[in-house]
Tab-separated table of C-alpha atoms in Angstrom:
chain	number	residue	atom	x	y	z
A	377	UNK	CA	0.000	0.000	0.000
A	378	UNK	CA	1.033	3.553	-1.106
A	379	UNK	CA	0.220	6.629	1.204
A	380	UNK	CA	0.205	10.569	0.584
A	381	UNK	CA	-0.571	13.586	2.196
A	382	UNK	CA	-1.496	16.492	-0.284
A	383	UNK	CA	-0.502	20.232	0.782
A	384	UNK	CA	-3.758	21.273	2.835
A	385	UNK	CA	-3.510	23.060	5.980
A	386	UNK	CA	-0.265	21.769	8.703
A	387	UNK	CA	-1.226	18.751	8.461
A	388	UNK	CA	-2.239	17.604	4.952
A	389	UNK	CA	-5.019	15.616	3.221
A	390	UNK	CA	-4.693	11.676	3.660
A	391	UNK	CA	-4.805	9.852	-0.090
A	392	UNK	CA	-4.273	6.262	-1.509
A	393	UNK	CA	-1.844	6.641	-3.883
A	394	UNK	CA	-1.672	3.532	-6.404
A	395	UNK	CA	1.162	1.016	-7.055
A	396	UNK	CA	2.649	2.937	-10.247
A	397	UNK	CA	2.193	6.320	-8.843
A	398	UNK	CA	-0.672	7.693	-11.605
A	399	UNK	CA	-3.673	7.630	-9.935
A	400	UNK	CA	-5.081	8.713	-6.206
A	401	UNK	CA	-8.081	8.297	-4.273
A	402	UNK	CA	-9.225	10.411	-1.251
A	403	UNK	CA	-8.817	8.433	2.211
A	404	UNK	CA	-11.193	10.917	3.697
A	405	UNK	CA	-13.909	7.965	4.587
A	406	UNK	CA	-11.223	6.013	6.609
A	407	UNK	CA	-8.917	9.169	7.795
A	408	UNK	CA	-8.124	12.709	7.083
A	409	UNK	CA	-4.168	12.506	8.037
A	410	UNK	CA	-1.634	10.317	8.318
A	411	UNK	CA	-1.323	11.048	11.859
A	412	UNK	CA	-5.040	9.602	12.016
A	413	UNK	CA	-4.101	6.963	10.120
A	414	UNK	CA	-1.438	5.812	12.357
A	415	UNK	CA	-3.070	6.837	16.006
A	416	UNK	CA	-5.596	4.137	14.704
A	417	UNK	CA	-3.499	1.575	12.527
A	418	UNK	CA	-4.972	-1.533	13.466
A	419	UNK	CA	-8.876	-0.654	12.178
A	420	UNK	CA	-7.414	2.545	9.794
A	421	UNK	CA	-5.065	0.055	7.682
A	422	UNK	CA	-7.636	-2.678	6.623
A	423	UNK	CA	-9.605	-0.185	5.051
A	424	UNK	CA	-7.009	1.907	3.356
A	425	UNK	CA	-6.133	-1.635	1.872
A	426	UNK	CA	-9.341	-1.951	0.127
A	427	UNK	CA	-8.672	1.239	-1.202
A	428	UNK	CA	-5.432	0.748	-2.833
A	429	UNK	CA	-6.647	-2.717	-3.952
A	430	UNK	CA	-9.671	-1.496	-5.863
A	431	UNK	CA	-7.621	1.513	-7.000
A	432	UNK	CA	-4.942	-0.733	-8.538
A	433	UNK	CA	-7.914	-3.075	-10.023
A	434	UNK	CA	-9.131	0.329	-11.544
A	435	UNK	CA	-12.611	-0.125	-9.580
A	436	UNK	CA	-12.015	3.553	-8.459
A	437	UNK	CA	-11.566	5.827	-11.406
A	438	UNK	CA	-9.578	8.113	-8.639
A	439	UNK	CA	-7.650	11.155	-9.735
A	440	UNK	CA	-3.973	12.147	-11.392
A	441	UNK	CA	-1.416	11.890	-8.794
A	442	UNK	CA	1.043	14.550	-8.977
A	443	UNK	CA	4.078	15.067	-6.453
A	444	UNK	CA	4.029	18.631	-6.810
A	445	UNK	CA	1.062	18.577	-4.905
A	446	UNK	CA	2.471	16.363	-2.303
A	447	UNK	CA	3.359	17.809	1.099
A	448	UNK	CA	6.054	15.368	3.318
A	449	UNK	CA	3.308	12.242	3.877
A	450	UNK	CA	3.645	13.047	7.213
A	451	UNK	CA	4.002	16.799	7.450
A	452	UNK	CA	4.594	17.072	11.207
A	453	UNK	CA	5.705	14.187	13.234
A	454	UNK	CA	5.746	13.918	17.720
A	455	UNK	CA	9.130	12.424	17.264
A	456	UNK	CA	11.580	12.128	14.601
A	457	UNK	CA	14.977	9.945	15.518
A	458	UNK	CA	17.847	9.721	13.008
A	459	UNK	CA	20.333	7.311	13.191
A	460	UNK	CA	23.700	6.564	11.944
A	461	UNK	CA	23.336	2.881	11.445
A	462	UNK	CA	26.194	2.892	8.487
A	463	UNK	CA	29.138	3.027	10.606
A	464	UNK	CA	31.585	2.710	7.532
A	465	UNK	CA	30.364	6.344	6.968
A	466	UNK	CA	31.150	7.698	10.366
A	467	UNK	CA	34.454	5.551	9.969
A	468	UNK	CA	35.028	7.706	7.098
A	469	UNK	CA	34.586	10.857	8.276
A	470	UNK	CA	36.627	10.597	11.205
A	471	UNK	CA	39.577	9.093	9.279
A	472	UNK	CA	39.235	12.090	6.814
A	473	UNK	CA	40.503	14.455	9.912
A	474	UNK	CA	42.869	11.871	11.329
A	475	UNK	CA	40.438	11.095	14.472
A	476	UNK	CA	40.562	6.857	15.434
A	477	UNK	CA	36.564	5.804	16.052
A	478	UNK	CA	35.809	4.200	19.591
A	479	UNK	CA	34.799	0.343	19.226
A	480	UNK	CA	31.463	1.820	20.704
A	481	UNK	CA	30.663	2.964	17.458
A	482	UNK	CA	30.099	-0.776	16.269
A	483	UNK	CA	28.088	-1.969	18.965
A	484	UNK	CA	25.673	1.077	20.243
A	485	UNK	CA	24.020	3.100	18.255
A	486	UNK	CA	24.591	6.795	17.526
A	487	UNK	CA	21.241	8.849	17.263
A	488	UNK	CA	20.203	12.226	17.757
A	489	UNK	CA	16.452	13.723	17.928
A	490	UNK	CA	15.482	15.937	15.028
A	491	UNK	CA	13.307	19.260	14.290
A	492	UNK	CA	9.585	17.145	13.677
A	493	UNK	CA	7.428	19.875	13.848
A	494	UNK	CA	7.882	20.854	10.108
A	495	UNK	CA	8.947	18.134	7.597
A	496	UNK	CA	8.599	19.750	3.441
A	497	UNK	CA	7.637	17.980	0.745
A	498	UNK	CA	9.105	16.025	-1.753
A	499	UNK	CA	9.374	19.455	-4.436
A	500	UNK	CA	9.887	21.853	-1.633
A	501	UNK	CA	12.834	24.062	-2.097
A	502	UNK	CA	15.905	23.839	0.241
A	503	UNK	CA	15.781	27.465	1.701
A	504	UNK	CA	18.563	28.717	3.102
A	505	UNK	CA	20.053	32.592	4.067
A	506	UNK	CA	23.834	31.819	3.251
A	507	UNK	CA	26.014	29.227	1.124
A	508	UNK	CA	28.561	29.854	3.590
A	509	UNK	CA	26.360	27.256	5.813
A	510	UNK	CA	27.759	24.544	3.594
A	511	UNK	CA	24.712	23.488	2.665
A	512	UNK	CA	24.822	19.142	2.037
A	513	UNK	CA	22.185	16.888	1.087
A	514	UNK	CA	22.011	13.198	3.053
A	515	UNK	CA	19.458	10.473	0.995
A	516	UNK	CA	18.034	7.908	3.973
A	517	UNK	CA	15.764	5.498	4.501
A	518	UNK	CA	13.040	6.097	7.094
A	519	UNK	CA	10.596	3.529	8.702
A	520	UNK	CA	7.483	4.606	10.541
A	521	UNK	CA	6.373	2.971	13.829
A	522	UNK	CA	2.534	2.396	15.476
A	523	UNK	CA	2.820	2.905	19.570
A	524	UNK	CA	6.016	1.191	20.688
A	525	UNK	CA	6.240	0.209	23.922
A	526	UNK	CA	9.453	0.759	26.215
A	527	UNK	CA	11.925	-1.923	26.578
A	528	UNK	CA	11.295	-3.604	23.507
A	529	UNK	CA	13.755	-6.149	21.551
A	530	UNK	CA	15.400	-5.533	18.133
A	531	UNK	CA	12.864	-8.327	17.143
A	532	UNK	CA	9.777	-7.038	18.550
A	533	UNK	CA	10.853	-3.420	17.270
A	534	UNK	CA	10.274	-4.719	13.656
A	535	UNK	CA	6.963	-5.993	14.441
A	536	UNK	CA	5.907	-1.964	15.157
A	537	UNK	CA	7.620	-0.854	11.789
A	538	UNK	CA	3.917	0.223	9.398
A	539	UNK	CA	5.311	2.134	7.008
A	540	UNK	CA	8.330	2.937	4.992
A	541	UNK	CA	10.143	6.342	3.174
A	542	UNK	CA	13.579	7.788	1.461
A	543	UNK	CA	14.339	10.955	2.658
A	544	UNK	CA	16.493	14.309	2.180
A	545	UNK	CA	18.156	15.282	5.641
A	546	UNK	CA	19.813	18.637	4.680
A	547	UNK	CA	22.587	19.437	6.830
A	548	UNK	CA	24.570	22.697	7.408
A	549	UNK	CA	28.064	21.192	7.541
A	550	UNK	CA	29.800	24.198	8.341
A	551	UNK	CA	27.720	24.612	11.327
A	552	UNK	CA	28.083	21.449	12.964
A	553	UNK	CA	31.262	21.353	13.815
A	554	UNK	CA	30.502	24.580	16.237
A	555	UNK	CA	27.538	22.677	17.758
A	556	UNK	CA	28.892	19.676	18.483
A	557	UNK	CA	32.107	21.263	20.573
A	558	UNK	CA	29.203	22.611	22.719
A	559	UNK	CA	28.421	19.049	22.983
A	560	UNK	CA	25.100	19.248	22.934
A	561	UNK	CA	23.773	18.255	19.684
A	562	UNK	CA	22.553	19.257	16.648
A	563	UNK	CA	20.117	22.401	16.322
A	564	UNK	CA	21.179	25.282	13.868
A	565	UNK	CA	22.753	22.535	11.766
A	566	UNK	CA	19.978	20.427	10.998
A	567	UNK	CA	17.133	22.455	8.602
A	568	UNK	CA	13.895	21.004	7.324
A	569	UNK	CA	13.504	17.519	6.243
A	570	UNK	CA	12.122	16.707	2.988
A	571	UNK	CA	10.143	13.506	2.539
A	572	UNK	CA	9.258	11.254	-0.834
A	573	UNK	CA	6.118	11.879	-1.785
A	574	UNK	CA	5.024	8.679	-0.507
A	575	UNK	CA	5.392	6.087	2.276
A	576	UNK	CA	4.916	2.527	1.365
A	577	UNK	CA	3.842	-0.673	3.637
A	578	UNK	CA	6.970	-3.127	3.896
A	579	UNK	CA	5.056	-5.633	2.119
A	580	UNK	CA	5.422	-3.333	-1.146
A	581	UNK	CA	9.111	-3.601	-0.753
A	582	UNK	CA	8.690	-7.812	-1.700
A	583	UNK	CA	12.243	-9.952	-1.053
A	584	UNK	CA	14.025	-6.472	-0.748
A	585	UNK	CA	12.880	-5.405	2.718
A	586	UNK	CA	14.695	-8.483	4.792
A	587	UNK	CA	16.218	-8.864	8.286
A	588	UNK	CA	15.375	-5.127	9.034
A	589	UNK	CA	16.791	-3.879	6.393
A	590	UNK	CA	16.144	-2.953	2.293
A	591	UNK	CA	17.893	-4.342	-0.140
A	592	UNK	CA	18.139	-1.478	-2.747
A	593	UNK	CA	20.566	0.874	-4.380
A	594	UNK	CA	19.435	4.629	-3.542
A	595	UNK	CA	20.256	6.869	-5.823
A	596	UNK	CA	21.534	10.635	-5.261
A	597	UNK	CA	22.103	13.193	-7.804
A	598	UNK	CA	23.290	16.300	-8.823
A	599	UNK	CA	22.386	19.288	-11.080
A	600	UNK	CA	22.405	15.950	-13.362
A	601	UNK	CA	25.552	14.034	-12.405
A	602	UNK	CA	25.220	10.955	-10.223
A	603	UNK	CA	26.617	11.416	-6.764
A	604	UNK	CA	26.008	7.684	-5.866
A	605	UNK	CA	23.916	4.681	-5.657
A	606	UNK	CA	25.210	2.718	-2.367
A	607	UNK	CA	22.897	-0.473	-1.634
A	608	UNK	CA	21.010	-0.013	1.415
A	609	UNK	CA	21.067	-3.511	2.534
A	610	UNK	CA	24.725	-3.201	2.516
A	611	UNK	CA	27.115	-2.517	5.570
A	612	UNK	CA	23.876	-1.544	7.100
A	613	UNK	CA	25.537	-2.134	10.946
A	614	UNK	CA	22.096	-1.923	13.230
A	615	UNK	CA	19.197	-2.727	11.266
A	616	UNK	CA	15.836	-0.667	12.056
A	617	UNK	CA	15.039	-3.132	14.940
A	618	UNK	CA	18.003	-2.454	16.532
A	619	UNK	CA	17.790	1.055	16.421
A	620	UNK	CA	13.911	1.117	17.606
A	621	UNK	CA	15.608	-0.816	20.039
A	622	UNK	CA	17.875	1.537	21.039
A	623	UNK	CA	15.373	4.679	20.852
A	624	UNK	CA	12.752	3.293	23.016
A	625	UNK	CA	15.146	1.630	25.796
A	626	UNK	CA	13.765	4.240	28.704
A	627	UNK	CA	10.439	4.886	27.001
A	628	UNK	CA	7.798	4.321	24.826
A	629	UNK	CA	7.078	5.951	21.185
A	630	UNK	CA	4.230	7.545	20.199
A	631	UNK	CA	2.069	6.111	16.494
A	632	UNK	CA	3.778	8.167	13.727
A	633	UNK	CA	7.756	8.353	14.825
A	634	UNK	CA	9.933	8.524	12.184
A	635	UNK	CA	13.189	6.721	12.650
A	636	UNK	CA	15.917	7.205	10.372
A	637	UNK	CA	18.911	4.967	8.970
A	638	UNK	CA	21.723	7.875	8.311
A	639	UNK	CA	23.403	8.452	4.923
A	640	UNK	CA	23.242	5.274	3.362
A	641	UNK	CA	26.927	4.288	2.872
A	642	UNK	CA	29.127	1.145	1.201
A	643	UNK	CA	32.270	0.716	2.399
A	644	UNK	CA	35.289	0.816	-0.271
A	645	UNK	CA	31.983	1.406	-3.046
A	646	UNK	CA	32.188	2.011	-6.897
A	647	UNK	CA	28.810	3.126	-6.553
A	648	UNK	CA	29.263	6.470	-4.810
A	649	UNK	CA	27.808	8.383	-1.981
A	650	UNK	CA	24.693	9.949	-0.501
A	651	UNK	CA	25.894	13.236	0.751
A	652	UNK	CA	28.767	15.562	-0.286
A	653	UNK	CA	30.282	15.167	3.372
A	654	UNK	CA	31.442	11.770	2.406
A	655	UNK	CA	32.874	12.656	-1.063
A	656	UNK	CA	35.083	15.183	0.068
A	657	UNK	CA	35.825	12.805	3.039
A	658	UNK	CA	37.444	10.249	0.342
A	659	UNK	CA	39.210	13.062	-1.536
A	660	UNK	CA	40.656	14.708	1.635
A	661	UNK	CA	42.072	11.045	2.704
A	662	UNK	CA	43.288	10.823	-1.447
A	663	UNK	CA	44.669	14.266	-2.277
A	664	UNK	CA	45.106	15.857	1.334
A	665	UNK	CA	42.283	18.201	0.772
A	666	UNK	CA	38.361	17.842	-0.627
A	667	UNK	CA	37.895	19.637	-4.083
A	668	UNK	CA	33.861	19.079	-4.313
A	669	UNK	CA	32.227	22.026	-2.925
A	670	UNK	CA	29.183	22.160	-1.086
A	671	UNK	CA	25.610	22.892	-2.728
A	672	UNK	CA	25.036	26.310	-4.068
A	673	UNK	CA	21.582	28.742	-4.553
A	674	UNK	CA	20.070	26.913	-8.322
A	675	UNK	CA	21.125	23.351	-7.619
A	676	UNK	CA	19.250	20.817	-7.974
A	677	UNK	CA	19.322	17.756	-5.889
A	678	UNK	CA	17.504	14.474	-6.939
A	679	UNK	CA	16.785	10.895	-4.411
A	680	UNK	CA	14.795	7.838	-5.717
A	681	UNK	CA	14.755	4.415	-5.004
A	682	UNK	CA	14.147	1.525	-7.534
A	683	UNK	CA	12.430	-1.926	-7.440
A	684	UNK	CA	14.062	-4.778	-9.251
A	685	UNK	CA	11.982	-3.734	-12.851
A	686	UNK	CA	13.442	-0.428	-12.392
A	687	UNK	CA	10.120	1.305	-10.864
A	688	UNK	CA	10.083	3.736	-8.273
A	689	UNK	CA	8.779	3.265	-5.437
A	690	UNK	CA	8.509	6.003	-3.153
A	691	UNK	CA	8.570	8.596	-5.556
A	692	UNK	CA	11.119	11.428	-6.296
A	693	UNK	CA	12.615	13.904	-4.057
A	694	UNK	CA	13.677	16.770	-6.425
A	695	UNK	CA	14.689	19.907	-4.866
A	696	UNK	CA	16.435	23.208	-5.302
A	697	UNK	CA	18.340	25.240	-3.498
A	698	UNK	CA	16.839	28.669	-2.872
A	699	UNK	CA	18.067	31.610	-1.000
A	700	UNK	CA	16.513	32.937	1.742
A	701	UNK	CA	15.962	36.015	2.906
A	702	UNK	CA	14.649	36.687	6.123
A	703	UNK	CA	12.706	40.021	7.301
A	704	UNK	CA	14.244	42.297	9.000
């Protein structure tokens, strides 16, 4: 099943979207938003089902489905948790500036809690006041839980996964590294998040979504050049059980938290990177210094995911950067 929120008010307008992305129906009868949707899974999902099934069958005539219309599926979230499951990636970065990474790093999970009160939409622009920010795109998976309660297993944490996403997690790289010698987290550094336009049930993802995990090359790029393709199912160190897991050791989650994976990242890979961060990571460890710059005001960053016929599945993030300018 295939889920959308259209641009309508903070919270958008709930449709079934079907399997090839053409057609939607309204999913006003069953809910009016995704957070609906989710606060009442169990009797909300049957019913959405029979929507998408009859859509599919073309029972419902429906209506043209277009992205541009799409707000983020879920357009404000009670918790949003990224991760940085690919530990080859943080490897990376820290070898880049000569820095050894703890043996911690491979067995606990590193995690931070994001901005959820505004997520953007899949042709949102990237707004921002000043390239000097060093403005980076990261392309991640997302999975979206139903009420998780605290303590739970890796195991049992996969049994509360409903619904699955890519996802755009702009950073501000030259911002971070202030931040985090205040060691206190992200905040300045981490902008809007901008969502697919869909989310998908894991049962849509077929023999690719296994052991926690999917099985896919995402794809990142550039003003038209590929920036990478890195399997997703690949060096993958904690799965999404293990890092629902991790998130809800001292407490429970609420329906409709959004746990990310991290830049998706292949050790040693021909097939390139998901954020800019890591690129000029591998040139700084090859030529002593990085010589890709950073995104710029008219870029144009594109994320999409493919099944094995070379369908997407979520949809297309495609986004441009756009300056900013804030009132005075």
């Amino acid at each position: 099943m295939k889920l959308a929120s259209l641009k309508s008010g903070r919270d958008g307008k709930l449709v079934v979207v079907n399997r090839d992305l053409t057609k939607a129906a309204s999913a006003e009868a069953v809910a009016s938003t995704m957070q609906m949707a989710l606060d009442h899974w169990a009797d909300a999902e049957p019913k959405l089902k029979a929507i998408y099934d009859d859509l599919n069958a073309g029972k419902i005539e429906g209506f043209d489905f277009d992205p541009a219309e799409c707000d983020a599926p879920l357009p404000r979230a009670y918790h949003w948790a990224d991760g940085s499951a690919y530990v080859t990636h943080v490897e990376l970065v820290r070898k880049a500036r000569g820095a050894e990474l703890p043996a911690t790093f491979w067995e606990d999970p590193l995690i931070y809690m994001g901005a959820s009160d505004a997520f953007i939409g899949p042709r949102d622009p990237i707004e921002m006041e000043s390239e000097d920010w060093g403005i980076d795109f990261e392309a991640e998976l997302a999975v979206i839980t139903d009420d998780v309660p605290a303590g739970v297993g890796p195991a049992q944490g996969l049994e509360h996964i409903k619904l699955i996403t890519i996802l755009n997690d702009v950073s501000l790289r030259n911002l971070i590294p202030g931040e985090l010698a205040k060691q206190f987290g992200f905040y300045q550094s981490k902008p809007h998040t901008a969502f697919a336009p869909v989310f998908v049930t894991p049962d849509e993802l077929g023999d690719a979504w296994k052991d926690g995990k999917v099985h896919l090359p995402l794809h990142a790029t550039l003003n038209g050049i590929k920036i990478g393709s890195p399997n997703a199912g690949v060096d993958m160190t904690f799965d999404f059980g293990r890092l629902i897991s991790h998130v809800a050791k001292s407490r429970g989650l609420e329906a409709g938290t959004v746990i990310g994976s991290g830049t998706i990242s292949n050790q040693g890979s021909k097939d390139g990177s998901c954020c800019l961060a890591e690129v000029r990571c591998l040139e700084t460890i090859a030529d002593g210094k990085p010589s890709t710059p950073f995104m710029s005001f008219g870029d144009r960053i594109e994320i999409e995911m493919f099944d094995a016929d070379g369908k997407t599945i979520f949809g297309k993030i495609d986004q441009v950067v756009k300056q900013y300018h804030p009132p005075r």
